[in-house]
């Protein structure tokens, strides 16, 4: 059933929200929805039968109950008539199945904010036009919107860099970087199967096959280009430099024997008439001291950096860390909160697929601490 439009900043009553998954991002989304004055947590989905029936507060590690039990049933959650689903389930290893899931939710009249698949951050130029129009049609049919975002792809390489360019007189190149030590990042499928950490360098996980990086992070490059009003050469250019670990490394996700893949630096480059204009770059280590000649954060174990070359030359570095200091934990928090805080704006948006370019300014309204 289509939802009546609401003002994105102050809903008449709290929006009813379901959090989809209870993993590394989902548990923080539960906490974020619970803390938000304009949102009400009404349901939680889990893929783990053993978690069904457990209280959301316990699953999120809040140390208190919320009176909302997790379920494995999609139908039970839709029967709650949520205004929005905060979808934080793993999608990297099931991209097209996840797109079907999200399309089905908006067709059924439920708005969705999701951390993936990242290809939907800005799919124009990557996905077939008929697939994009199919998502839009599902949204119109259900009167609901779908927004995919987070921190990267997301805020660190859409709103942040595009806002910075508003200070430019001339832009020669815009480069958005994630520079991070992933040693405390717990996501074994991503670390071993997708990136290939701990595997022989001669192994070639799917991520390093030609064209795959452009499918994943090309959406970032194309969205920045769209925000700047430029047309990129196609295809995008990919550069990859994988390095072996010099010693045995233990991480939260996978053990990395010396000589196996321990670090990677890659770029997805958007060119105009053969000249690089928009560059997405990742520098990913599994120990802070690996490959010291590569870019490093000014402080801490990870950062997002935006460098605009032109007139003037500008650089912004975004660092984050959790209350207990770990940047990989806070990376999950900022991913979740970018979604949670966008819920009112997405509920109010036009039906179909919406990008960061379509939304008004999203803030942390209502979250300033009291006392």
CSV table of C-alpha atoms in Angstrom, one decimal:
chain,number,residue,atom,x,y,z
A,1,UNK,CA,0.0,0.0,0.0
A,2,UNK,CA,1.5,3.4,-1.0
A,3,UNK,CA,2.5,5.6,1.9
A,4,UNK,CA,1.4,9.2,2.3
A,5,UNK,CA,4.3,11.7,2.0
A,6,UNK,CA,5.8,12.9,5.2
A,7,UNK,CA,8.2,15.8,5.8
A,8,UNK,CA,11.7,14.4,6.0
A,9,UNK,CA,12.8,16.4,9.0
A,10,UNK,CA,9.9,15.9,11.5
A,11,UNK,CA,7.4,13.1,10.9
A,12,UNK,CA,4.0,13.5,12.4
A,13,UNK,CA,4.6,10.4,14.4
A,14,UNK,CA,7.6,8.0,14.7
A,15,UNK,CA,8.2,6.0,11.5
A,16,UNK,CA,7.8,2.3,11.9
A,17,UNK,CA,11.1,0.6,11.1
A,18,UNK,CA,12.3,-3.0,10.5
A,19,UNK,CA,16.0,-3.7,10.7
A,20,UNK,CA,17.0,-6.5,8.3
A,21,UNK,CA,19.9,-8.5,9.7
A,22,UNK,CA,21.7,-8.5,13.1
A,23,UNK,CA,25.3,-8.8,11.9
A,24,UNK,CA,28.2,-6.4,11.9
A,25,UNK,CA,26.1,-3.5,10.5
A,26,UNK,CA,22.7,-4.7,11.5
A,27,UNK,CA,23.4,-4.7,15.3
A,28,UNK,CA,24.4,-1.0,15.1
A,29,UNK,CA,21.3,-0.2,13.0
A,30,UNK,CA,19.1,-1.7,15.8
A,31,UNK,CA,20.9,0.6,18.3
A,32,UNK,CA,20.6,3.6,15.9
A,33,UNK,CA,16.9,3.1,15.3
A,34,UNK,CA,16.3,2.7,19.1
A,35,UNK,CA,18.1,6.0,19.8
A,36,UNK,CA,16.4,8.0,17.1
A,37,UNK,CA,13.4,10.1,18.3
A,38,UNK,CA,11.6,10.0,14.9
A,39,UNK,CA,11.8,6.2,14.5
A,40,UNK,CA,10.3,3.2,16.2
A,41,UNK,CA,11.8,-0.2,15.9
A,42,UNK,CA,8.9,-2.6,15.2
A,43,UNK,CA,10.7,-5.7,13.8
A,44,UNK,CA,14.0,-7.4,13.2
A,45,UNK,CA,14.9,-10.0,10.5
A,46,UNK,CA,17.6,-12.6,11.0
A,47,UNK,CA,18.9,-15.3,8.7
A,48,UNK,CA,19.9,-17.5,11.7
A,49,UNK,CA,17.1,-19.7,13.0
A,50,UNK,CA,18.8,-19.8,16.4
A,51,UNK,CA,18.4,-16.1,16.8
A,52,UNK,CA,14.6,-16.2,16.0
A,53,UNK,CA,12.7,-15.2,19.1
A,54,UNK,CA,15.6,-13.4,20.7
A,55,UNK,CA,15.1,-9.8,21.8
A,56,UNK,CA,16.6,-7.2,19.5
A,57,UNK,CA,18.3,-5.4,22.4
A,58,UNK,CA,20.2,-8.6,23.3
A,59,UNK,CA,21.2,-9.2,19.7
A,60,UNK,CA,22.5,-5.6,19.4
A,61,UNK,CA,24.5,-6.0,22.6
A,62,UNK,CA,22.6,-3.1,24.3
A,63,UNK,CA,22.4,-4.8,27.7
A,64,UNK,CA,18.7,-4.4,27.8
A,65,UNK,CA,15.6,-5.7,26.1
A,66,UNK,CA,13.6,-3.7,23.5
A,67,UNK,CA,10.5,-5.8,23.4
A,68,UNK,CA,11.0,-6.7,19.8
A,69,UNK,CA,11.8,-10.3,18.9
A,70,UNK,CA,13.8,-11.3,15.8
A,71,UNK,CA,12.2,-13.5,13.2
A,72,UNK,CA,13.2,-15.3,10.0
A,73,UNK,CA,9.8,-14.6,8.4
A,74,UNK,CA,9.5,-11.9,5.8
A,75,UNK,CA,5.7,-12.2,5.9
A,76,UNK,CA,5.6,-11.6,9.7
A,77,UNK,CA,7.6,-8.4,9.2
A,78,UNK,CA,5.5,-7.1,6.3
A,79,UNK,CA,2.4,-7.7,8.4
A,80,UNK,CA,3.7,-5.1,10.8
A,81,UNK,CA,3.2,-2.4,8.1
A,82,UNK,CA,6.6,-0.8,8.5
A,83,UNK,CA,7.3,2.5,6.9
A,84,UNK,CA,10.9,1.5,6.1
A,85,UNK,CA,13.3,-1.4,6.2
A,86,UNK,CA,16.9,-0.7,7.2
A,87,UNK,CA,18.5,-3.4,5.2
A,88,UNK,CA,22.0,-4.3,6.5
A,89,UNK,CA,22.3,-7.9,5.3
A,90,UNK,CA,25.4,-9.2,3.5
A,91,UNK,CA,25.0,-8.7,-0.3
A,92,UNK,CA,28.5,-8.8,-1.7
A,93,UNK,CA,28.2,-12.5,-2.5
A,94,UNK,CA,24.6,-12.5,-3.8
A,95,UNK,CA,24.3,-9.2,-5.7
A,96,UNK,CA,21.4,-10.0,-8.1
A,97,UNK,CA,19.5,-12.0,-5.6
A,98,UNK,CA,19.7,-9.1,-3.2
A,99,UNK,CA,18.4,-6.7,-5.9
A,100,UNK,CA,15.4,-9.0,-6.3
A,101,UNK,CA,14.8,-8.9,-2.5
A,102,UNK,CA,15.0,-5.1,-2.4
A,103,UNK,CA,12.8,-4.7,-5.4
A,104,UNK,CA,10.2,-7.0,-3.9
A,105,UNK,CA,10.1,-4.9,-0.7
A,106,UNK,CA,9.4,-1.7,-2.5
A,107,UNK,CA,6.9,-3.4,-4.8
A,108,UNK,CA,5.1,-4.4,-1.6
A,109,UNK,CA,5.0,-0.8,-0.4
A,110,UNK,CA,7.9,-0.7,2.0
A,111,UNK,CA,10.6,2.0,1.7
A,112,UNK,CA,14.1,0.6,2.0
A,113,UNK,CA,17.5,2.1,2.9
A,114,UNK,CA,20.3,-0.5,2.4
A,115,UNK,CA,24.0,-0.9,2.7
A,116,UNK,CA,24.1,-2.9,-0.5
A,117,UNK,CA,24.4,-4.1,-3.2
A,118,UNK,CA,26.8,-1.1,-3.7
A,119,UNK,CA,26.2,-1.2,-7.5
A,120,UNK,CA,22.8,0.5,-6.7
A,121,UNK,CA,24.5,3.6,-5.2
A,122,UNK,CA,24.4,5.0,-8.7
A,123,UNK,CA,23.7,2.2,-11.2
A,124,UNK,CA,23.4,4.3,-14.4
A,125,UNK,CA,26.1,3.1,-16.8
A,126,UNK,CA,26.7,-0.1,-14.9
A,127,UNK,CA,23.4,-2.0,-14.8
A,128,UNK,CA,21.2,-2.5,-17.9
A,129,UNK,CA,18.6,0.3,-18.3
A,130,UNK,CA,15.8,-2.2,-18.2
A,131,UNK,CA,16.9,-3.4,-14.8
A,132,UNK,CA,17.0,0.1,-13.4
A,133,UNK,CA,13.6,0.9,-14.9
A,134,UNK,CA,12.3,-2.3,-13.4
A,135,UNK,CA,13.3,-1.1,-9.9
A,136,UNK,CA,11.7,2.2,-10.6
A,137,UNK,CA,8.5,0.6,-11.8
A,138,UNK,CA,8.4,-1.6,-8.7
A,139,UNK,CA,8.7,1.6,-6.6
A,140,UNK,CA,5.9,3.3,-8.4
A,141,UNK,CA,3.7,0.2,-8.1
A,142,UNK,CA,4.2,0.1,-4.3
A,143,UNK,CA,4.6,3.8,-3.8
A,144,UNK,CA,8.0,3.3,-2.1
A,145,UNK,CA,11.6,4.3,-2.5
A,146,UNK,CA,15.0,2.5,-2.4
A,147,UNK,CA,18.2,4.1,-1.3
A,148,UNK,CA,21.6,2.4,-1.1
A,149,UNK,CA,24.3,4.1,0.8
A,150,UNK,CA,26.7,3.9,3.8
A,151,UNK,CA,30.2,5.3,4.3
A,152,UNK,CA,32.0,3.7,1.3
A,153,UNK,CA,30.4,3.5,-1.1
A,154,UNK,CA,28.4,6.3,0.4
A,155,UNK,CA,28.9,9.5,2.3
A,156,UNK,CA,32.8,9.5,2.1
A,157,UNK,CA,32.6,9.5,-1.7
A,158,UNK,CA,29.4,11.2,-2.6
A,159,UNK,CA,28.1,14.0,-0.3
A,160,UNK,CA,31.5,14.8,1.3
A,161,UNK,CA,33.5,15.2,-2.0
A,162,UNK,CA,30.7,16.9,-3.9
A,163,UNK,CA,30.2,19.4,-1.1
A,164,UNK,CA,33.9,20.1,-1.1
A,165,UNK,CA,33.9,20.9,-4.8
A,166,UNK,CA,31.4,23.7,-4.1
A,167,UNK,CA,34.6,25.7,-3.0
A,168,UNK,CA,36.4,25.1,-6.3
A,169,UNK,CA,37.2,27.6,-9.0
A,170,UNK,CA,38.6,24.9,-11.3
A,171,UNK,CA,38.7,21.1,-10.9
A,172,UNK,CA,41.5,19.1,-12.5
A,173,UNK,CA,40.9,15.9,-10.6
A,174,UNK,CA,38.9,14.7,-7.6
A,175,UNK,CA,40.3,11.6,-5.8
A,176,UNK,CA,38.4,9.8,-3.0
A,177,UNK,CA,40.3,7.4,-0.9
A,178,UNK,CA,39.8,4.8,1.8
A,179,UNK,CA,43.0,4.1,3.6
A,180,UNK,CA,42.6,1.4,6.2
A,181,UNK,CA,44.1,-1.4,8.2
A,182,UNK,CA,41.5,-4.3,8.1
A,183,UNK,CA,43.1,-6.4,10.8
A,184,UNK,CA,40.2,-6.0,13.2
A,185,UNK,CA,37.5,-6.1,10.5
A,186,UNK,CA,35.4,-9.2,11.1
A,187,UNK,CA,33.9,-10.4,7.8
A,188,UNK,CA,35.5,-13.7,6.7
A,189,UNK,CA,33.7,-14.0,3.4
A,190,UNK,CA,34.8,-10.5,2.3
A,191,UNK,CA,38.3,-10.9,3.6
A,192,UNK,CA,39.2,-14.3,2.3
A,193,UNK,CA,36.8,-15.1,-0.5
A,194,UNK,CA,36.3,-11.7,-2.1
A,195,UNK,CA,39.5,-9.8,-1.4
A,196,UNK,CA,41.7,-13.0,-1.2
A,197,UNK,CA,43.6,-12.1,1.9
A,198,UNK,CA,45.6,-15.1,3.2
A,199,UNK,CA,45.4,-16.8,-0.2
A,200,UNK,CA,48.3,-17.3,-2.6
A,201,UNK,CA,48.9,-14.3,-4.9
A,202,UNK,CA,48.4,-16.6,-7.9
A,203,UNK,CA,44.8,-17.1,-6.8
A,204,UNK,CA,42.5,-14.6,-8.4
A,205,UNK,CA,39.3,-14.0,-6.5
A,206,UNK,CA,36.4,-12.6,-8.5
A,207,UNK,CA,37.0,-9.0,-7.3
A,208,UNK,CA,40.2,-8.9,-9.3
A,209,UNK,CA,38.7,-10.1,-12.6
A,210,UNK,CA,38.6,-7.3,-15.2
A,211,UNK,CA,35.4,-5.2,-14.9
A,212,UNK,CA,34.4,-6.3,-11.4
A,213,UNK,CA,35.9,-3.3,-9.6
A,214,UNK,CA,34.0,-1.1,-12.0
A,215,UNK,CA,30.8,-2.9,-11.2
A,216,UNK,CA,31.3,-2.4,-7.5
A,217,UNK,CA,33.0,1.0,-7.1
A,218,UNK,CA,32.2,2.4,-10.5
A,219,UNK,CA,29.0,3.6,-9.1
A,220,UNK,CA,31.0,6.0,-6.9
A,221,UNK,CA,33.0,7.4,-9.9
A,222,UNK,CA,29.9,7.8,-12.0
A,223,UNK,CA,27.9,9.5,-9.3
A,224,UNK,CA,30.6,12.1,-8.7
A,225,UNK,CA,30.7,12.6,-12.4
A,226,UNK,CA,27.0,13.1,-12.5
A,227,UNK,CA,27.2,15.6,-9.7
A,228,UNK,CA,29.8,17.5,-11.6
A,229,UNK,CA,28.0,17.3,-14.9
A,230,UNK,CA,30.7,15.6,-16.9
A,231,UNK,CA,30.6,12.6,-19.2
A,232,UNK,CA,33.2,9.9,-18.6
A,233,UNK,CA,35.0,7.8,-21.2
A,234,UNK,CA,33.9,4.2,-21.1
A,235,UNK,CA,34.9,1.8,-19.9
A,236,UNK,CA,36.4,3.0,-16.7
A,237,UNK,CA,40.1,2.2,-16.0
A,238,UNK,CA,41.1,-0.3,-13.2
A,239,UNK,CA,44.5,-0.4,-11.6
A,240,UNK,CA,45.4,-3.1,-9.0
A,241,UNK,CA,48.6,-3.7,-7.0
A,242,UNK,CA,48.4,-6.8,-4.6
A,243,UNK,CA,51.3,-7.4,-2.2
A,244,UNK,CA,52.3,-10.4,-0.1
A,245,UNK,CA,52.5,-10.3,3.7
A,246,UNK,CA,56.1,-10.1,4.8
A,247,UNK,CA,55.4,-12.1,8.0
A,248,UNK,CA,52.6,-14.2,9.4
A,249,UNK,CA,49.6,-12.0,10.3
A,250,UNK,CA,46.6,-12.8,12.4
A,251,UNK,CA,43.4,-10.8,11.8
A,252,UNK,CA,39.8,-11.0,13.2
A,253,UNK,CA,38.7,-12.7,10.0
A,254,UNK,CA,41.5,-14.8,8.6
A,255,UNK,CA,45.1,-15.9,9.3
A,256,UNK,CA,47.6,-14.6,6.7
A,257,UNK,CA,50.7,-16.7,6.3
A,258,UNK,CA,53.8,-14.8,5.1
A,259,UNK,CA,54.0,-14.8,1.3
A,260,UNK,CA,50.2,-14.9,0.8
A,261,UNK,CA,48.2,-11.8,-0.1
A,262,UNK,CA,48.4,-9.3,2.7
A,263,UNK,CA,47.7,-5.8,1.2
A,264,UNK,CA,46.1,-4.3,-1.9
A,265,UNK,CA,45.9,-0.9,-3.5
A,266,UNK,CA,43.4,-0.3,-6.3
A,267,UNK,CA,41.9,2.5,-8.3
A,268,UNK,CA,38.8,2.9,-10.5
A,269,UNK,CA,39.5,5.8,-12.8
A,270,UNK,CA,37.0,7.9,-14.7
A,271,UNK,CA,38.6,9.8,-17.6
A,272,UNK,CA,37.3,12.6,-19.8
A,273,UNK,CA,39.0,12.6,-23.3
A,274,UNK,CA,41.7,10.3,-21.8
A,275,UNK,CA,42.5,12.5,-18.8
A,276,UNK,CA,41.8,11.2,-15.3
A,277,UNK,CA,39.2,13.4,-13.7
A,278,UNK,CA,37.5,11.2,-11.0
A,279,UNK,CA,39.4,8.5,-9.1
A,280,UNK,CA,38.3,6.1,-6.4
A,281,UNK,CA,41.2,4.6,-4.6
A,282,UNK,CA,41.5,2.0,-1.8
A,283,UNK,CA,44.6,1.2,0.2
A,284,UNK,CA,43.8,-1.8,2.3
A,285,UNK,CA,46.3,-3.4,4.7
A,286,UNK,CA,46.0,-6.2,7.2
A,287,UNK,CA,48.7,-4.8,9.5
A,288,UNK,CA,49.5,-1.1,10.0
A,289,UNK,CA,53.2,-1.3,9.0
A,290,UNK,CA,52.6,-3.1,5.6
A,291,UNK,CA,53.8,-1.3,2.4
A,292,UNK,CA,54.8,1.9,4.2
A,293,UNK,CA,55.4,3.7,0.9
A,294,UNK,CA,51.6,3.6,0.2
A,295,UNK,CA,49.4,6.4,1.6
A,296,UNK,CA,48.8,6.2,5.3
A,297,UNK,CA,46.3,7.9,7.6
A,298,UNK,CA,47.5,11.0,9.4
A,299,UNK,CA,46.3,9.4,12.6
A,300,UNK,CA,44.7,6.1,13.7
A,301,UNK,CA,44.3,2.9,11.7
A,302,UNK,CA,41.9,4.2,9.0
A,303,UNK,CA,40.6,7.3,7.2
A,304,UNK,CA,38.7,8.6,4.2
A,305,UNK,CA,40.5,11.3,2.3
A,306,UNK,CA,39.3,13.6,-0.5
A,307,UNK,CA,41.8,15.4,-2.6
A,308,UNK,CA,40.6,18.0,-5.1
A,309,UNK,CA,43.4,19.1,-7.5
A,310,UNK,CA,42.8,22.4,-9.3
A,311,UNK,CA,42.3,25.9,-8.1
A,312,UNK,CA,42.5,25.8,-5.2
A,313,UNK,CA,44.1,22.5,-4.2
A,314,UNK,CA,42.0,21.0,-1.3
A,315,UNK,CA,42.3,18.0,1.0
A,316,UNK,CA,39.9,16.7,3.7
A,317,UNK,CA,40.6,13.7,5.9
A,318,UNK,CA,37.8,12.1,7.7
A,319,UNK,CA,38.8,9.8,10.6
A,320,UNK,CA,36.5,8.0,13.0
A,321,UNK,CA,36.9,5.6,15.9
A,322,UNK,CA,34.5,4.0,18.3
A,323,UNK,CA,34.3,4.8,22.0
A,324,UNK,CA,36.8,2.0,22.6
A,325,UNK,CA,39.1,3.1,19.8
A,326,UNK,CA,38.6,0.7,16.9
A,327,UNK,CA,38.1,2.2,13.5
A,328,UNK,CA,36.6,-0.9,12.0
A,329,UNK,CA,33.9,-1.0,14.6
A,330,UNK,CA,33.1,2.7,14.1
A,331,UNK,CA,33.1,2.0,10.3
A,332,UNK,CA,30.1,-0.3,10.9
A,333,UNK,CA,28.5,2.4,13.1
A,334,UNK,CA,28.8,5.2,10.5
A,335,UNK,CA,27.6,2.8,7.8
A,336,UNK,CA,24.5,2.0,9.9
A,337,UNK,CA,23.9,5.6,10.9
A,338,UNK,CA,24.0,7.0,7.4
A,339,UNK,CA,21.1,4.6,6.6
A,340,UNK,CA,19.2,5.2,9.8
A,341,UNK,CA,19.4,9.0,9.6
A,342,UNK,CA,18.3,8.9,6.0
A,343,UNK,CA,15.0,7.1,6.7
A,344,UNK,CA,12.7,10.1,7.0
A,345,UNK,CA,14.1,11.6,3.8
A,346,UNK,CA,13.8,8.3,1.9
A,347,UNK,CA,10.2,7.8,3.2
A,348,UNK,CA,9.4,11.3,1.8
A,349,UNK,CA,11.2,10.8,-1.5
A,350,UNK,CA,9.6,10.0,-4.9
A,351,UNK,CA,9.0,6.3,-5.5
A,352,UNK,CA,11.7,4.2,-7.1
A,353,UNK,CA,15.5,4.2,-6.9
A,354,UNK,CA,16.9,7.4,-5.3
A,355,UNK,CA,20.6,8.3,-5.0
A,356,UNK,CA,22.4,10.8,-2.7
A,357,UNK,CA,21.9,13.4,-5.5
A,358,UNK,CA,18.1,13.1,-5.1
A,359,UNK,CA,17.9,13.6,-1.3
A,360,UNK,CA,17.9,16.7,0.7
A,361,UNK,CA,20.5,17.3,3.4
A,362,UNK,CA,20.5,14.4,5.8
A,363,UNK,CA,21.7,15.3,9.4
A,364,UNK,CA,21.8,13.8,12.8
A,365,UNK,CA,18.6,15.7,13.8
A,366,UNK,CA,17.4,14.7,17.2
A,367,UNK,CA,20.6,12.9,18.3
A,368,UNK,CA,22.3,15.7,20.2
A,369,UNK,CA,23.0,14.4,23.8
A,370,UNK,CA,21.1,15.8,26.7
A,371,UNK,CA,22.5,16.5,30.1
